[in-house]
Coordinates of C-alpha atoms and ligand atoms in Angstrom, one line a residue:
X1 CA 28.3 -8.7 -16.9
X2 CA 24.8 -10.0 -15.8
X3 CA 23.2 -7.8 -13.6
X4 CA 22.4 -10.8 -11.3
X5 CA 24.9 -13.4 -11.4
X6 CA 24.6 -16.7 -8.5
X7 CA 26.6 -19.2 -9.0
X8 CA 26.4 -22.2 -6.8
X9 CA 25.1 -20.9 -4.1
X10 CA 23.7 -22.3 -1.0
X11 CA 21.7 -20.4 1.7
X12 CA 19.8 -21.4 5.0
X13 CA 18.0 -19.5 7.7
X14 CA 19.3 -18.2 10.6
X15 CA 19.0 -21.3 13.1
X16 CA 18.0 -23.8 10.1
X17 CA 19.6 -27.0 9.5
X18 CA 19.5 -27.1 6.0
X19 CA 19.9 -25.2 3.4
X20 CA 16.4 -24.1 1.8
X21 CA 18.7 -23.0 -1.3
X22 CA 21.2 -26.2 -2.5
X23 CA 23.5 -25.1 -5.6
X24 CA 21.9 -22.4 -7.2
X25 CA 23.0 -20.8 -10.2
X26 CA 20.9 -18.2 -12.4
X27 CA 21.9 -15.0 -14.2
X28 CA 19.7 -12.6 -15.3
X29 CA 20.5 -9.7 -17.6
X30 CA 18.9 -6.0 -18.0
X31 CA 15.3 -5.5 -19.5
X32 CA 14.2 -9.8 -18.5
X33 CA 11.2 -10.3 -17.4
X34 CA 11.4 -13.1 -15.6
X35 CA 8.5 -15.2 -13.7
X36 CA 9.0 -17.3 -11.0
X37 CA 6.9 -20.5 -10.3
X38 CA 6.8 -23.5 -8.4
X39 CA 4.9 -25.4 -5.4
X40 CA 4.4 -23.9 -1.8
X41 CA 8.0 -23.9 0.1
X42 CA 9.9 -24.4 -3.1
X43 CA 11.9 -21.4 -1.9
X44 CA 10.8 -18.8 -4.5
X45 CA 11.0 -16.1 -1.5
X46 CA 14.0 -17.1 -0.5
X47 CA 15.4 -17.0 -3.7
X48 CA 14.6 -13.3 -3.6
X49 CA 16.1 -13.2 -0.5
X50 CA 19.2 -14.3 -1.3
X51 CA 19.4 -12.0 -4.3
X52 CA 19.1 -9.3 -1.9
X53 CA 21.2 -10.6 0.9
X54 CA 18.4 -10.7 3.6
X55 CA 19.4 -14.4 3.8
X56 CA 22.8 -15.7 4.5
X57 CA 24.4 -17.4 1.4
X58 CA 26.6 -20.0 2.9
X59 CA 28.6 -21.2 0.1
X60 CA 29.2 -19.6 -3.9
X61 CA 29.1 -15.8 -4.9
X62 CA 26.3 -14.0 -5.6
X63 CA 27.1 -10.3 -7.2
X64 CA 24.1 -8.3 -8.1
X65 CA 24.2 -4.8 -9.9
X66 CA 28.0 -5.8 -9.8
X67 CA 28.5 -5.9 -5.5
X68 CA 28.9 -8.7 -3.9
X69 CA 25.7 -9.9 -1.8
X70 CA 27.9 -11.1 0.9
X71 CA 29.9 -7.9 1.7
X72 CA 27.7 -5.0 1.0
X73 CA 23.6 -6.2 0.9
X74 CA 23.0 -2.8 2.7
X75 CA 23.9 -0.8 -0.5
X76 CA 22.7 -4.3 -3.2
X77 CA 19.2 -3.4 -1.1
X78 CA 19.3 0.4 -1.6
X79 CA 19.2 -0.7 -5.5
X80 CA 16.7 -3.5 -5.7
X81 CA 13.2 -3.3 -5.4
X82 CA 11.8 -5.7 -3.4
X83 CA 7.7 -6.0 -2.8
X84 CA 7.6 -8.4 -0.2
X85 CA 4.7 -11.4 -0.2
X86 CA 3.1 -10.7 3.0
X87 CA 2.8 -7.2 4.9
X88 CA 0.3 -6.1 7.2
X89 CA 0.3 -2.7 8.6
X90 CA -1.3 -1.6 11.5
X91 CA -4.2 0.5 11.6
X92 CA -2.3 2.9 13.6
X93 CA 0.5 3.4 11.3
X94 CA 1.0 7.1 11.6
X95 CA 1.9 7.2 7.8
X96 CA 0.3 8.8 4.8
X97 CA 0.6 6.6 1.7
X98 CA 2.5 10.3 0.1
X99 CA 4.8 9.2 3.2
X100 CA 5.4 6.0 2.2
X101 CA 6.5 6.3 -1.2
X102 CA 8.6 9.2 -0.3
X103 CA 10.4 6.6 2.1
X104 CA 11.1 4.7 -1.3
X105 CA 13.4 7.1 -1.8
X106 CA 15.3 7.5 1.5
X107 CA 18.2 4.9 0.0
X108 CA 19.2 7.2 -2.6
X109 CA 19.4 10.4 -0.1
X110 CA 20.7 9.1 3.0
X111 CA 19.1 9.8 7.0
X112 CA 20.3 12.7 7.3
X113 CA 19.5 14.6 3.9
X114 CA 16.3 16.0 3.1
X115 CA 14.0 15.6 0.3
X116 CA 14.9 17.7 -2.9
X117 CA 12.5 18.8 -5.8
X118 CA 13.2 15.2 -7.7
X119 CA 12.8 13.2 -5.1
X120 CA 9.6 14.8 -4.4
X121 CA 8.4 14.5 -8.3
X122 CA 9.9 10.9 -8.3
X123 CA 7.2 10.2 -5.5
X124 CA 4.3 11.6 -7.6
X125 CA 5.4 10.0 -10.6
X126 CA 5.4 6.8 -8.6
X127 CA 1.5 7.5 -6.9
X128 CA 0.3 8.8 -10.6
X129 CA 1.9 5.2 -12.3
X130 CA 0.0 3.2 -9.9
X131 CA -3.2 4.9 -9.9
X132 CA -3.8 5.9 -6.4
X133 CA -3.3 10.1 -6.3
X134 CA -6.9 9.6 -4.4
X135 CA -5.0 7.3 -1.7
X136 CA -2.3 9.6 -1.3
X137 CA -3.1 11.8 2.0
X138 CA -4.7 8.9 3.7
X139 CA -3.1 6.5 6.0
X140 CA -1.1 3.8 4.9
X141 CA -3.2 0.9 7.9
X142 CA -6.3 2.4 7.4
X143 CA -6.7 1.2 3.6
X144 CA -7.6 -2.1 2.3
X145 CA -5.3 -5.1 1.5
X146 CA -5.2 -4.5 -2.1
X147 CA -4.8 -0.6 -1.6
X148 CA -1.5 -1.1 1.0
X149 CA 0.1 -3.5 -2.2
X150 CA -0.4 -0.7 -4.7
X151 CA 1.4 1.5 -2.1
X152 CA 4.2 -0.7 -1.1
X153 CA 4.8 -1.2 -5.6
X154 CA 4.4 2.6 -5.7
X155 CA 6.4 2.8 -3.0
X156 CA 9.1 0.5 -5.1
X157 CA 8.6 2.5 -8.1
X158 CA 9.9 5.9 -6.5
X159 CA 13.0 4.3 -5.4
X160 CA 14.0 3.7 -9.3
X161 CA 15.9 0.6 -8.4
X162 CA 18.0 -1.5 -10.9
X163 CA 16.2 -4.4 -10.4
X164 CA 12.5 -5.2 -9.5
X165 CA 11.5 -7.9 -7.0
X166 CA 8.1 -8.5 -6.7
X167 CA 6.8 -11.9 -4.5
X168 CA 3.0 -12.2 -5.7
X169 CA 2.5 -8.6 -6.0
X170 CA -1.0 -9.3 -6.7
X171 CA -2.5 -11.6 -4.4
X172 CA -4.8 -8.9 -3.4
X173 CA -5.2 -7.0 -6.6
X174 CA -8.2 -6.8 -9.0
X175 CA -8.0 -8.1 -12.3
X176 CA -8.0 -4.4 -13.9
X177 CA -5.4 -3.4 -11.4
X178 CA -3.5 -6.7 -12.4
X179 CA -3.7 -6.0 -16.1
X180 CA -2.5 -2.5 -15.4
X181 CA 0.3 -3.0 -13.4
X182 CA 2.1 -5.8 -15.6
X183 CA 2.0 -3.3 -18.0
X184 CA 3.9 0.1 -15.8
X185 CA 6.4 -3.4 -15.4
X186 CA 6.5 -4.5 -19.0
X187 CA 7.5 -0.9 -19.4
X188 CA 9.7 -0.8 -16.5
X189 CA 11.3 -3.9 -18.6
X190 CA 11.4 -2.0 -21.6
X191 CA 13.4 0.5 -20.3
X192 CA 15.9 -2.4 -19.3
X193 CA 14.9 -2.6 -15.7
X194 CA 15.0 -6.2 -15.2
X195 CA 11.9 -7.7 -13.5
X196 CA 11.8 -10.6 -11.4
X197 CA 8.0 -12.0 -10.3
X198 CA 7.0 -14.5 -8.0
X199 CA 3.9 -15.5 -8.8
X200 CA 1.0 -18.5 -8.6
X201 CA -1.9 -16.9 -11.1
X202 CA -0.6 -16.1 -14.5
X203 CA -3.9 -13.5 -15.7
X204 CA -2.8 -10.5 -17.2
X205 CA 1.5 -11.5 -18.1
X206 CA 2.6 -8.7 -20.8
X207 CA 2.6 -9.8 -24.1
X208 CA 6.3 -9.9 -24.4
X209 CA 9.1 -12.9 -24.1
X210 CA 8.5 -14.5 -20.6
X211 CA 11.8 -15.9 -19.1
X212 CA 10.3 -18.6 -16.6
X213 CA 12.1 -20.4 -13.6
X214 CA 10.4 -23.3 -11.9
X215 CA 11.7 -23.7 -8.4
X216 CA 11.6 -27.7 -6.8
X217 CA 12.9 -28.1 -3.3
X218 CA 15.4 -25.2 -3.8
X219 CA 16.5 -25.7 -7.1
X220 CA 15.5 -24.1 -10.2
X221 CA 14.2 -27.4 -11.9
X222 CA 13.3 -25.5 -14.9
X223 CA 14.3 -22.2 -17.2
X224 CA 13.2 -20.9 -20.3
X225 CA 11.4 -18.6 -22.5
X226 CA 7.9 -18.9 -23.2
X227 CA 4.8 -16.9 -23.8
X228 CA 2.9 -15.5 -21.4
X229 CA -0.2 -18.1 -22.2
X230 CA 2.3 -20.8 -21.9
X231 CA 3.3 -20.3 -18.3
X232 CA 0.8 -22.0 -16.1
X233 CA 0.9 -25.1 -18.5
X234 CA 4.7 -25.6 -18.2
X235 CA 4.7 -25.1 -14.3
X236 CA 1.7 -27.8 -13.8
X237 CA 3.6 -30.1 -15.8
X238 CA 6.4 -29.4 -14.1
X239 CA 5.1 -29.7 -10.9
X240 CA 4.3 -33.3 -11.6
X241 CA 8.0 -34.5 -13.1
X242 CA 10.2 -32.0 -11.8
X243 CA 13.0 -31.1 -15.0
X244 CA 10.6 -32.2 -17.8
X245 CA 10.9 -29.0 -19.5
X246 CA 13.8 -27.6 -21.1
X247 CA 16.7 -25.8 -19.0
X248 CA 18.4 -22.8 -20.7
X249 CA 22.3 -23.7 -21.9
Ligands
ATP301 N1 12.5 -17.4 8.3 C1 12.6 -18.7 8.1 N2 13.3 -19.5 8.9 C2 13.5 -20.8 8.7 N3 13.0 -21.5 7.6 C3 12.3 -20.7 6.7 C4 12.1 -19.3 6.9 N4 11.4 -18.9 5.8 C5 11.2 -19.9 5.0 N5 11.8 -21.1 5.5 C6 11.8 -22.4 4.9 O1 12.3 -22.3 3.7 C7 11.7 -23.1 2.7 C8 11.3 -22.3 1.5 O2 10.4 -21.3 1.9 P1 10.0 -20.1 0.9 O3 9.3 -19.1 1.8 O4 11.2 -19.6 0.2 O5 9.0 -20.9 -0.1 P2 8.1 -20.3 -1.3 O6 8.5 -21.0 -2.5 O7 8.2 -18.8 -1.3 O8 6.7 -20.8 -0.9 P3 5.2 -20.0 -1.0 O9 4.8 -20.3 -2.4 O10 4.4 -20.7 0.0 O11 5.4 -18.6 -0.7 C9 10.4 -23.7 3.5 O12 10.7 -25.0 3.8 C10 10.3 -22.9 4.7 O13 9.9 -23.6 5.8
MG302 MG1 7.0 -17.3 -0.9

């Protein structure tokens, strides 16, 4: 069984008319690394959020990690990782960045448990992985753009989820950090982890298989494997003739 598995489905916002998602299908099985591409409001983001139930799928089934979406997102969420595209915290955020990683693992041990010696290490693997142990007793608002991303992955990291989400994880990000982090990914991949990346600047892929999705007005338009150099050709030239480039059988 995939580990994600939509068939057909349909979603729209609360209070929208339409559906931003019109007869979706897509599987995607442990270890992929899959990128997402595709013009402003193609509904990349909502893809993710359908995946993760934050979105209401109106019509087909959705399963992921083997639950269906529908019924129990609460626990599908406690599994996925999900680094959201746009987060802002406030400069008065009374969290430590050490605090906000450790909440990375709060699915796994419930409100009312407290944190044991794994969880703890989990955390520090997480803050060593991404590179910011100087980061770690400051607070989480008070740091730059770029800083707040690596926590929130690092964050996603401690969590060990079964699937990785990531909606341009590095907008703010250096092209050293960049390079750096699609490699803890590629690895995460590796390990069968399947990794799903919204993205619109294609610097630094892993050298592995890509799987790539091109999204057009809430369909996947396009959905193969290429190379990592190969991505931001086929996505241009899909982006002019929508379902030019192969689909996967
Ligand atoms: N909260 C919301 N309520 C209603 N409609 C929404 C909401 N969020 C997004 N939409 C609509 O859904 C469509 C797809 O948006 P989505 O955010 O998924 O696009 P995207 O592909 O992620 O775009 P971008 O590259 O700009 O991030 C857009 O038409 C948008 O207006
Ligand atoms: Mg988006």
């Amino acid at each position: 069984m995939s580990i994600i598995d939509l068939a057909g489905i349909y979603t729209a916002y609360e209070g929208g008319e339409k559906a931003v998602i019109r007869n979706l299908s897509l599987r995607v099985d442990r270890g992929e690394y899959v990128v997402i591409g595709g013009p402003n409001s193609a509904g990349k983001t909502t893809l993710l959020e359908s995946i993760n139930g934050l979105v209401k799928i109106t019509h087909g089934r959705a399963t992921v990690c083997g639950l269906n979406v529908s019924r129990v997102s609460d626990e599908v969420r406690r599994r996925v990782g999900y680094v959201i595209q746009n987060f802002y915290f406030d400069p008065f955020t009374p969290f430590t960045v050490e605090q906000v990683v450790m909440m990375g693992r709060f699915g796994r041990l419930g409100l009312m448990n407290r944190p044991a010696r794994e969880d703890y290490d989990a955390a520090q693997r997480a803050i060593t992985q991404v590179g910011i142990e100087d980061l770690a007793h400051k607070t989480i608002g008070t740091l730059s753009g770029g800083q707040q991303q690596k926590a929130m992955i690092a964050h996603n990291i401690a969590k060990e989820p079964e699937v990785m989400m990531l909606d341009e994880p590095f907008s703010n990000l250096d092209f050293h950090a960049r390079e750096y982090l699609q490699g803890v990914f590629k690895e995460m991949a590796r390990k069968g982890v399947p990794i799903l990346m919204v993205a619109h600047a294609f610097d630094g892929l892993p050298d592995i298989p890509i799987r790539l999705v091109v999204m057009n007005q809430g369909r996947i338009s396009c959905d193969r494997n290429c190379r990592a150099e190969e991505v931001e050709d086929i996505i241009r030239k899909e982006c002019v003739v929508p379902g030019k480039c192969l689909r996967r059988s």
